[in-house]
Coordinates of C-alpha atoms in Angstrom, one line a residue:
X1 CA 0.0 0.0 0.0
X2 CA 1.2 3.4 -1.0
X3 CA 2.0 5.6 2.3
X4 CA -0.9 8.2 2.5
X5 CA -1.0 9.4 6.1
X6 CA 2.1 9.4 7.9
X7 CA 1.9 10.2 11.8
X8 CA 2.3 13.6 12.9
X9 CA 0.9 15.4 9.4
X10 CA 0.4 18.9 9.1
X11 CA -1.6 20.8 7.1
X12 CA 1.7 21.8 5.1
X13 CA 3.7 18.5 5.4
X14 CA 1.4 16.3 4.3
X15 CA -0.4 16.3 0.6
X16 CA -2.0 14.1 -0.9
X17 CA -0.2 12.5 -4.6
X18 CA -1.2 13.9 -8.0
X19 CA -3.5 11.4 -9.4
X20 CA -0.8 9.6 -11.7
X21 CA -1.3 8.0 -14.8
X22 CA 0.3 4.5 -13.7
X23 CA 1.5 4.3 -17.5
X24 CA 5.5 3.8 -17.9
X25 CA 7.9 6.4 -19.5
X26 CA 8.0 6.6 -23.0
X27 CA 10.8 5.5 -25.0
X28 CA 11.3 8.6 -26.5
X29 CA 11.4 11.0 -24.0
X30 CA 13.7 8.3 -21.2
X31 CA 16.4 8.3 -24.3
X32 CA 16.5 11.7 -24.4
X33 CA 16.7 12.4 -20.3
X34 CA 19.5 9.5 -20.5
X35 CA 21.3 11.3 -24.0
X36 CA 21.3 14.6 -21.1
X37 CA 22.9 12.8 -18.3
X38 CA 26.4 13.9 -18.6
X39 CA 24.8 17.3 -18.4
X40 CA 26.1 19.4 -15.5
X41 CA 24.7 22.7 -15.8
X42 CA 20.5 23.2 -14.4
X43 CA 18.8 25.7 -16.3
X44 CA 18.7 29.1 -15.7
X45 CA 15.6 30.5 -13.3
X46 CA 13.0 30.8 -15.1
X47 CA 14.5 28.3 -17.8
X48 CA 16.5 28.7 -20.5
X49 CA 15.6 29.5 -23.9
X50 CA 14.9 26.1 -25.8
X51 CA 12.5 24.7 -22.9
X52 CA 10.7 28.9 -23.0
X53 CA 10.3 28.5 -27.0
X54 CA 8.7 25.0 -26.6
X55 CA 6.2 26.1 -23.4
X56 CA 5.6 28.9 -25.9
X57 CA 4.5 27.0 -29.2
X58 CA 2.3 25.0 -27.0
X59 CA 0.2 28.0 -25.8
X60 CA 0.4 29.6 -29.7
X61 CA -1.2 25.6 -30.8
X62 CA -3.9 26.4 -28.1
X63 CA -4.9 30.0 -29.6
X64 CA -3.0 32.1 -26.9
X65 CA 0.0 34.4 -28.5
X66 CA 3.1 33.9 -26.6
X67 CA 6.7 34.3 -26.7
X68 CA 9.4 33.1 -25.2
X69 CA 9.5 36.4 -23.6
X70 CA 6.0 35.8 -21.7
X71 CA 7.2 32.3 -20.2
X72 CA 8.6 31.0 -16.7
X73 CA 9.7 27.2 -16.1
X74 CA 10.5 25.8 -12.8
X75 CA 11.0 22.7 -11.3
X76 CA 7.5 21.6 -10.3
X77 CA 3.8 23.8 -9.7
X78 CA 3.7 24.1 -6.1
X79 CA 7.3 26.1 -6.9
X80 CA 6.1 28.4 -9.5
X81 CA 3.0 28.9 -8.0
X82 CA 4.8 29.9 -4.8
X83 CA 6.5 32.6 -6.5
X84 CA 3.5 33.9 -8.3
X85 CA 2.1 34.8 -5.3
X86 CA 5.2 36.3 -3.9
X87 CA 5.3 38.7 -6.9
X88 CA 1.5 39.4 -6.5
X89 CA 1.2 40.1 -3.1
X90 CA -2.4 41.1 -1.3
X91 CA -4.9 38.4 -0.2
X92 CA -5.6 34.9 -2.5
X93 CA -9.6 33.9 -3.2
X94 CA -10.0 30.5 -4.1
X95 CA -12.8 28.3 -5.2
X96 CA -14.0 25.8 -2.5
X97 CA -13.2 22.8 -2.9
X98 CA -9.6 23.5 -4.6
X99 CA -6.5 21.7 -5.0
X100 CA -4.8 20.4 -1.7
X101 CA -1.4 22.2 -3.1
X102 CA -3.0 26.0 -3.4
X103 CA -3.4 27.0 -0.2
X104 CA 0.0 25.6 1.5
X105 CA 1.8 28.4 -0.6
X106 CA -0.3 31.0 0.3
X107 CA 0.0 30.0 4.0
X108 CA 3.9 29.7 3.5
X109 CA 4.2 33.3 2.6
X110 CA 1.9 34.3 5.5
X111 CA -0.7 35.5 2.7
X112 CA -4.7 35.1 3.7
X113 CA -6.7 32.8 1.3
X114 CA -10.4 33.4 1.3
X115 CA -12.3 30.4 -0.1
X116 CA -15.7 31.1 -2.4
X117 CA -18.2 28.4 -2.7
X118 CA -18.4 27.2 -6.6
X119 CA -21.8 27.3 -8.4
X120 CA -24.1 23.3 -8.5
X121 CA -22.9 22.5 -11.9
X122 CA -18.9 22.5 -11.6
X123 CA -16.2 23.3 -9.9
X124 CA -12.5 24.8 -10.3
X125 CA -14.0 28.2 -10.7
X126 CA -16.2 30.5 -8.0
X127 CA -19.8 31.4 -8.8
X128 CA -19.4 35.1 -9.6
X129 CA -21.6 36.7 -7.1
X130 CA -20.5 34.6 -4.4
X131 CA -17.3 36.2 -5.9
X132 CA -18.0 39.7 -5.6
X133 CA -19.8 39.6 -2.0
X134 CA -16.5 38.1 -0.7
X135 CA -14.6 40.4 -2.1
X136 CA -16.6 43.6 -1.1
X137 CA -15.9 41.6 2.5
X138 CA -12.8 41.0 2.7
X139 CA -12.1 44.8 2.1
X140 CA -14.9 46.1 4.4
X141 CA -13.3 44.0 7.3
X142 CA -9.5 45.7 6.4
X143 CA -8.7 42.6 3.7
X144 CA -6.5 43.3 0.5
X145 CA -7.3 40.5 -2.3
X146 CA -5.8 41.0 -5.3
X147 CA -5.3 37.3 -7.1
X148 CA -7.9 34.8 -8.0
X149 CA -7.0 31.2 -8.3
X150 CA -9.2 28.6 -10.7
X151 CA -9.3 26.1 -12.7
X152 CA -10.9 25.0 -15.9
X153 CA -10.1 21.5 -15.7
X154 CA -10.3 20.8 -12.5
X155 CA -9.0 19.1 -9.4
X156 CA -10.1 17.7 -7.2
X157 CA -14.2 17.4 -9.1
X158 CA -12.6 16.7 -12.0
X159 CA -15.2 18.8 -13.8
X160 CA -14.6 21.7 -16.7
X161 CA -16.6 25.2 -16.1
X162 CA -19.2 25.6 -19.4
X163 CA -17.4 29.0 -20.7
X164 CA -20.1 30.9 -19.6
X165 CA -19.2 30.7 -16.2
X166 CA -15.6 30.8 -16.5
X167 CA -16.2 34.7 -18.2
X168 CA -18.6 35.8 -15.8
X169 CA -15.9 34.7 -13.1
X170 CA -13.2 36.5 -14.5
X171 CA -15.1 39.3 -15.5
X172 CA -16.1 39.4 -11.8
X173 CA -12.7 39.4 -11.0
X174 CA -11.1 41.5 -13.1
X175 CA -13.9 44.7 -12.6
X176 CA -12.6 44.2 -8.8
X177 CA -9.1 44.5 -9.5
X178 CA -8.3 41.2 -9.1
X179 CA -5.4 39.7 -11.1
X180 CA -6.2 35.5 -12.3
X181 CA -4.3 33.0 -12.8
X182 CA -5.4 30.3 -14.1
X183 CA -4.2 26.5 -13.2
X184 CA -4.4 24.3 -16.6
X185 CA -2.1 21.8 -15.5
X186 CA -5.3 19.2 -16.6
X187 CA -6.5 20.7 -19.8
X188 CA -4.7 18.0 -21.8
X189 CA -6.6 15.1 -20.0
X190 CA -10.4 15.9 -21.1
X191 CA -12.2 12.5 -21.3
X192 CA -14.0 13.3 -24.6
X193 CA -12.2 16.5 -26.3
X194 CA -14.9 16.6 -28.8
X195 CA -17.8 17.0 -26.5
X196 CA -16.1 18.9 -23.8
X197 CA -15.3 22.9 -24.7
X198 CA -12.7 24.0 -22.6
X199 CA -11.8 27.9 -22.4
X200 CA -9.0 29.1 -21.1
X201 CA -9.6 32.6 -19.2
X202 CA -6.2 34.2 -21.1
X203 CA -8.5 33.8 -24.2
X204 CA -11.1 35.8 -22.4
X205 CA -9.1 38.6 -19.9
X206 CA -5.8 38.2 -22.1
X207 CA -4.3 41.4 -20.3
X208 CA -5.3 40.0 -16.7
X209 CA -4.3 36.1 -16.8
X210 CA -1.6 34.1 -16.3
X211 CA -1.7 30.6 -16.8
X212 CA -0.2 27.8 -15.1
X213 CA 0.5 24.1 -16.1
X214 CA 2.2 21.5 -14.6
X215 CA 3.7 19.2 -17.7
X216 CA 3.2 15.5 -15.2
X217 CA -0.9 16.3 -16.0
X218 CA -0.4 14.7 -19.2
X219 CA 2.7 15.2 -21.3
X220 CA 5.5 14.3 -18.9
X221 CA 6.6 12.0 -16.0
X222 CA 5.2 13.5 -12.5
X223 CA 8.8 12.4 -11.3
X224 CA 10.3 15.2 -13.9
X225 CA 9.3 18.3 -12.0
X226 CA 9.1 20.9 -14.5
X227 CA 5.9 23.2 -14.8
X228 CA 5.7 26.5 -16.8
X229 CA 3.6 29.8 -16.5
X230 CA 2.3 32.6 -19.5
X231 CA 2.4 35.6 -18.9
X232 CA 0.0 38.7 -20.4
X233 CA 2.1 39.7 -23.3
X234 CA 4.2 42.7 -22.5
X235 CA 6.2 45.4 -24.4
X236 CA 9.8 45.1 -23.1
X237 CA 10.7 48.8 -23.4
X238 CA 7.6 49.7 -21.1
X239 CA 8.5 47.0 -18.6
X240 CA 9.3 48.2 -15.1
X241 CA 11.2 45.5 -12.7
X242 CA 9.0 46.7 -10.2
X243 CA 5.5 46.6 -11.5
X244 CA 6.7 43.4 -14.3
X245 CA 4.9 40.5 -12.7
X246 CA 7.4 38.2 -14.8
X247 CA 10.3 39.6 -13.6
X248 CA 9.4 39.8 -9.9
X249 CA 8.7 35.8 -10.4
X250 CA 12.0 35.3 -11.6
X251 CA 13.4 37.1 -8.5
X252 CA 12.0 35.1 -6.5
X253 CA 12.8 32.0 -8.2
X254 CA 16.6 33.0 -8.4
X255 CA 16.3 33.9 -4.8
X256 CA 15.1 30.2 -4.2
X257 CA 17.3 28.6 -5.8
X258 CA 14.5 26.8 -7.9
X259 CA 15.9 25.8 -11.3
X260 CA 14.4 23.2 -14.0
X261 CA 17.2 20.3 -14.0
X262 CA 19.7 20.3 -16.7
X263 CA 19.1 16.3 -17.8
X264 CA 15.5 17.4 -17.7
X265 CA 15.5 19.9 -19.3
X266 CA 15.8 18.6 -22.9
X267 CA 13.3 16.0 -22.4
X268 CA 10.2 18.3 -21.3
X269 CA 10.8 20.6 -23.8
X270 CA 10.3 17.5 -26.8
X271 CA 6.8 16.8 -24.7
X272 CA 5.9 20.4 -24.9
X273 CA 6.9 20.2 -28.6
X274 CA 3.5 17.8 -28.7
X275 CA 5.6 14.9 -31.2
X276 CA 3.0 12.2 -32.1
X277 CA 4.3 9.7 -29.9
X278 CA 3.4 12.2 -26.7
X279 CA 0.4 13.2 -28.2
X280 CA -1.3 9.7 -28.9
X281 CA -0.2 8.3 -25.1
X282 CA -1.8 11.6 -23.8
X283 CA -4.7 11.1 -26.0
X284 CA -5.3 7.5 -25.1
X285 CA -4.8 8.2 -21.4
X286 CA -6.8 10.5 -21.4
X287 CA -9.9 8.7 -22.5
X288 CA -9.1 5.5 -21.1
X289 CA -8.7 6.9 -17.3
X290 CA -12.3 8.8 -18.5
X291 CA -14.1 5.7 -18.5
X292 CA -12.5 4.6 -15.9
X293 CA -13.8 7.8 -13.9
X294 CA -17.3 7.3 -15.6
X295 CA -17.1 3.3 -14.5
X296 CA -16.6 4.8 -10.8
X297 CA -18.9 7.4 -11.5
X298 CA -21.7 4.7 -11.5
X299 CA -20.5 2.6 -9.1
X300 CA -20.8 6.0 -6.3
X301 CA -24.4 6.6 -7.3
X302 CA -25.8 3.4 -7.2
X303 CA -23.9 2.6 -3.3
X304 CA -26.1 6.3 -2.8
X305 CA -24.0 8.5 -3.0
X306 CA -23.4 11.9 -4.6
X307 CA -21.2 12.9 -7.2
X308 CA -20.5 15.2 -10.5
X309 CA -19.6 13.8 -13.5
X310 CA -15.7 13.8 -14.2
X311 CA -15.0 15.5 -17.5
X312 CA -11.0 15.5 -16.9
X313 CA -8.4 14.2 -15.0
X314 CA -7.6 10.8 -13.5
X315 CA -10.0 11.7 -10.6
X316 CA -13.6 12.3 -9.1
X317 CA -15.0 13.8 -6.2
X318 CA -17.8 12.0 -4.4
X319 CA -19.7 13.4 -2.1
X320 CA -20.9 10.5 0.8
X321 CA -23.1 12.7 3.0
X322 CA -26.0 10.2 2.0
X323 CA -24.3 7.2 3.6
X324 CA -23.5 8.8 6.9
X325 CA -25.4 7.0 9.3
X326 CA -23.7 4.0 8.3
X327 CA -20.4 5.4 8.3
X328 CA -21.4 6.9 12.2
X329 CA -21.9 3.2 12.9
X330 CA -18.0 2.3 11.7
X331 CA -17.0 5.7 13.8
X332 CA -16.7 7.7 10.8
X333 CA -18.0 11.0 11.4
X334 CA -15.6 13.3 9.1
X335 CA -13.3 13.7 6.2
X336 CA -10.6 13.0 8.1
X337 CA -11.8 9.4 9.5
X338 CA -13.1 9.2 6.0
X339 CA -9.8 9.4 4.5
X340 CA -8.2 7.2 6.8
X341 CA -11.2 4.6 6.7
X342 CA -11.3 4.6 2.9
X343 CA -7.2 4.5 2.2
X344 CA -6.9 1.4 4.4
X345 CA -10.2 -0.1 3.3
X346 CA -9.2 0.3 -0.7
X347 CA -5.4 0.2 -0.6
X348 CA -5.0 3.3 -1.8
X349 CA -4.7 7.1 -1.5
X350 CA -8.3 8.6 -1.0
X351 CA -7.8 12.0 0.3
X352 CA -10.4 13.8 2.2
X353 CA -12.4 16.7 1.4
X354 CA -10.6 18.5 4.0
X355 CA -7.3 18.3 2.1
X356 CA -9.5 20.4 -0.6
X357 CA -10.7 23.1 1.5
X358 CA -13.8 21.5 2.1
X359 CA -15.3 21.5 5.9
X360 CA -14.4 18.5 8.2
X361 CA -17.7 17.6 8.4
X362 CA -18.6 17.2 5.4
X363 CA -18.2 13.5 3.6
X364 CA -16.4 14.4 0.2
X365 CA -13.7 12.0 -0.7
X366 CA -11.4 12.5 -3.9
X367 CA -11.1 9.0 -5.6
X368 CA -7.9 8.3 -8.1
X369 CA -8.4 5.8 -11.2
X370 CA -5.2 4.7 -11.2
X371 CA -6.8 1.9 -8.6
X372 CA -8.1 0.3 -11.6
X373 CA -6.0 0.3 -13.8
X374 CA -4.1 -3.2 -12.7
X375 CA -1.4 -4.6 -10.1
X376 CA 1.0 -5.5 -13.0
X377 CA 2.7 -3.6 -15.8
X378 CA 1.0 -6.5 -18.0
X379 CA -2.0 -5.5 -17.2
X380 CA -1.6 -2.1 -16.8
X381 CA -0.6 -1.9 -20.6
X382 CA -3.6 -4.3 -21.4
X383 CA -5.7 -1.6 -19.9
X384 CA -4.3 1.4 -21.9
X385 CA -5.0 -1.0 -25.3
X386 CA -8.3 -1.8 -24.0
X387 CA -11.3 0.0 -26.2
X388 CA -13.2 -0.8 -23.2
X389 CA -11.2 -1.2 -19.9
X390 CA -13.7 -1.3 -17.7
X391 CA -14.9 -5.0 -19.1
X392 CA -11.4 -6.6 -18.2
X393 CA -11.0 -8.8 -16.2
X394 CA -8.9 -7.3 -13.4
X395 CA -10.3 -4.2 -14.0
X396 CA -13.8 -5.4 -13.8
X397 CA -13.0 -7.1 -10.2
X398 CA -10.9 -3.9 -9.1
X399 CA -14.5 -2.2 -9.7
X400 CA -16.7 -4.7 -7.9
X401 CA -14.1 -4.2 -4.8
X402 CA -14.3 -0.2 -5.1
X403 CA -18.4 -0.8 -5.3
X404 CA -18.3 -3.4 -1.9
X405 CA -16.6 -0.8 -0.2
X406 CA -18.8 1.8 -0.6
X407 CA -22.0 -0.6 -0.6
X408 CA -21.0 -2.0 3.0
X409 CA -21.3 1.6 4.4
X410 CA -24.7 1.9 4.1

């Protein structure tokens, strides 16, 4: 069993993993970290300009003009996003629930984080009035917020915004002064890219968003920590060191001492490149984990319980408020017992809501797919072939255990 709780956590030492893809490293990209070896040197802060050029023609193949310019790489998102909101400053508003890695940062650098509730149909991004009235509160009680945090392909709900709200979020925000960036680490994972429209809020507020992704969503290894933010296109010869958002990130980043690793390096910027051999594993991932998520997506409702549909990610948020007696009669009567009852019971990480931003009291577990997927790298690469993985075999069993578990709590 993977370790998932050690004793003694704290709300910064301990997070829960990244749901992984459980899928081994392509051939292509381990040559080319293992051609780097020998390399000595890390990148530059910020990165250097071959792993900039490549973050750059993947935003320009996604509609968003950028160059080189306009991009920052460091080694991981938790990093970057650490010194985004150093070179910010002011108060953070985040969705509720929200990733378990947000609100660390913001409590590292001392910073309040305000949570907004998130409107019925989706999560990653705040309903807009809920927005504005926390916003107008914060400042009446003395607050400064200044940054918005979201996502449009979210974690942990595992849920994309319809458009519609994502502008009248940002619009929201931006008429209040608040600066957004957006978290897109999971944009490449959509379970059905043909029937899912996913917006990015730099195509909306172009002048007020920078964008976040962290390349082990789908393109790279999770154990190559490497992540890269756009900025809103700037002129250079207006840019002041002092009000340049860029260049305050990269003094913080230099202050760290967070660099990209050299053998890394050369490696993530071919996956950000997109070659067809990254792009069809992302692709098939992608939808495979999806019906995966839709496969555990049943099997929640019919034990009773609550849930959104998961539109991305290797993820989905249930909601067990439904089966709470039962769980009372186990002595379950949080997220927290939840979490422990639930990653003992399955074998595997099942953080609670808590972890989320979600309150203690309320049931909400995140569930990974990854669970399913096989105990074997045989049958873990039999899944990923699979046109239907959910009928296998193993995976099939792996689902009647996940629907016991949940069916005995009732």
């Amino acid at each position: 069993m993977r370790h998932t709780a050690p004793e003694g956590r704290g709300p910064v030492r301990y997070g829960p993993p990244a749901p992984d893809t459980g899928l081994p490293v392509l051939p292509g990209l381990a040559a080319l970290l293992a051609a780097a070896a020998g390399r000595t040197a890390p990148e530059p802060p910020g990165g250097g300009p071959v792993l900039r050029e490549a973050a750059a023609g993947y935003w320009w193949r996604r509609g968003l003009r950028t160059h080189a310019e306009d991009v920052v790489a460091a080694p991981g998102a938790p990093t970057l996003l650490l010194a985004l909101i150093a070179a910010h400053g002011g108060d953070l508003l985040l969705p509720r629930p929200c990733p378990a890695w947000w609100t660390p940062q913001a409590r590292l650098l001392g910073r309040p984080a305000y949570h907004v509730p998130t409107p019925a149909e989706c999560g990653g991004v705040p309903d807009p009035y809920a927005l504005l009235e926390t916003v107008r509160r914060v400042r009446a009680e003395g607050g400064d917020p200044r940054v918005l945090l979201l996502s449009v392909a979210d974690d942990p709900t595992a849920t994309v915004p319809p458009p519609e709200t994502v502008r009248e979020a940002c619009e929201a925000a931006v008429a209040e002064g608040l600066h957004v960036i957006s978290d897109e680490t999971w944009r490449d994972t959509l379970h059905d890219p043909q029937d899912t429209l996913l917006l990015s809020p730099a195509e909306m507020c172009p002048e007020d968003v920078t964008v976040l992704s962290d390349l082990g969503g789908a393109l790279a290894p999770a154990a190559w920590p490497c992540a890269v933010a756009r900025f809103p296109p700037a002129d250079p010869s207006r840019a002041d060191r002092w009000t340049d958002r860029r260049a305050r990130t990269l003094d913080v980043l230099t202050a760290l001492g967070t660099v990209v690793p050299g053998p890394v390096a050369p490696a993530v910027a071919h996956a950000l490149d997109e070659p067809e051999d990254v792009t069809v594993r992302a692709r098939r991932a992608a939808a495979v984990h999806g019906r995966l998520a839709a496969a555990a997506h049943r099997t929640v409702l019919d034990a009773g319980a609550l849930g959104r549909p998961p539109k991305a990610g290797r993820h989905l948020y249930a909601d067990l408020g439904p089966l709470r007696a039962g769980l009372a009669a186990r002595g379950v009567t949080d997220s927290l017992e939840l979490e422990s009852h639930l990653s003992a019971r399955l074998a595997a990480p099942v953080p609670g809501g808590h972890r989320f931003g979600d309150e203690l009291g309320a049931l909400r577990v995140r569930f990974g797919t990854e669970m399913f997927l096989g105990g074997t790298e045989e049958e873990r690469a039999e899944t990923l072939g699979a046109a239907r993985p959910e009928e296998l075999p193993h995976v099939a069993r792996a689902l009647k255990e996940f629907g016991g578990a949940l069916e005995e709590l009732r």
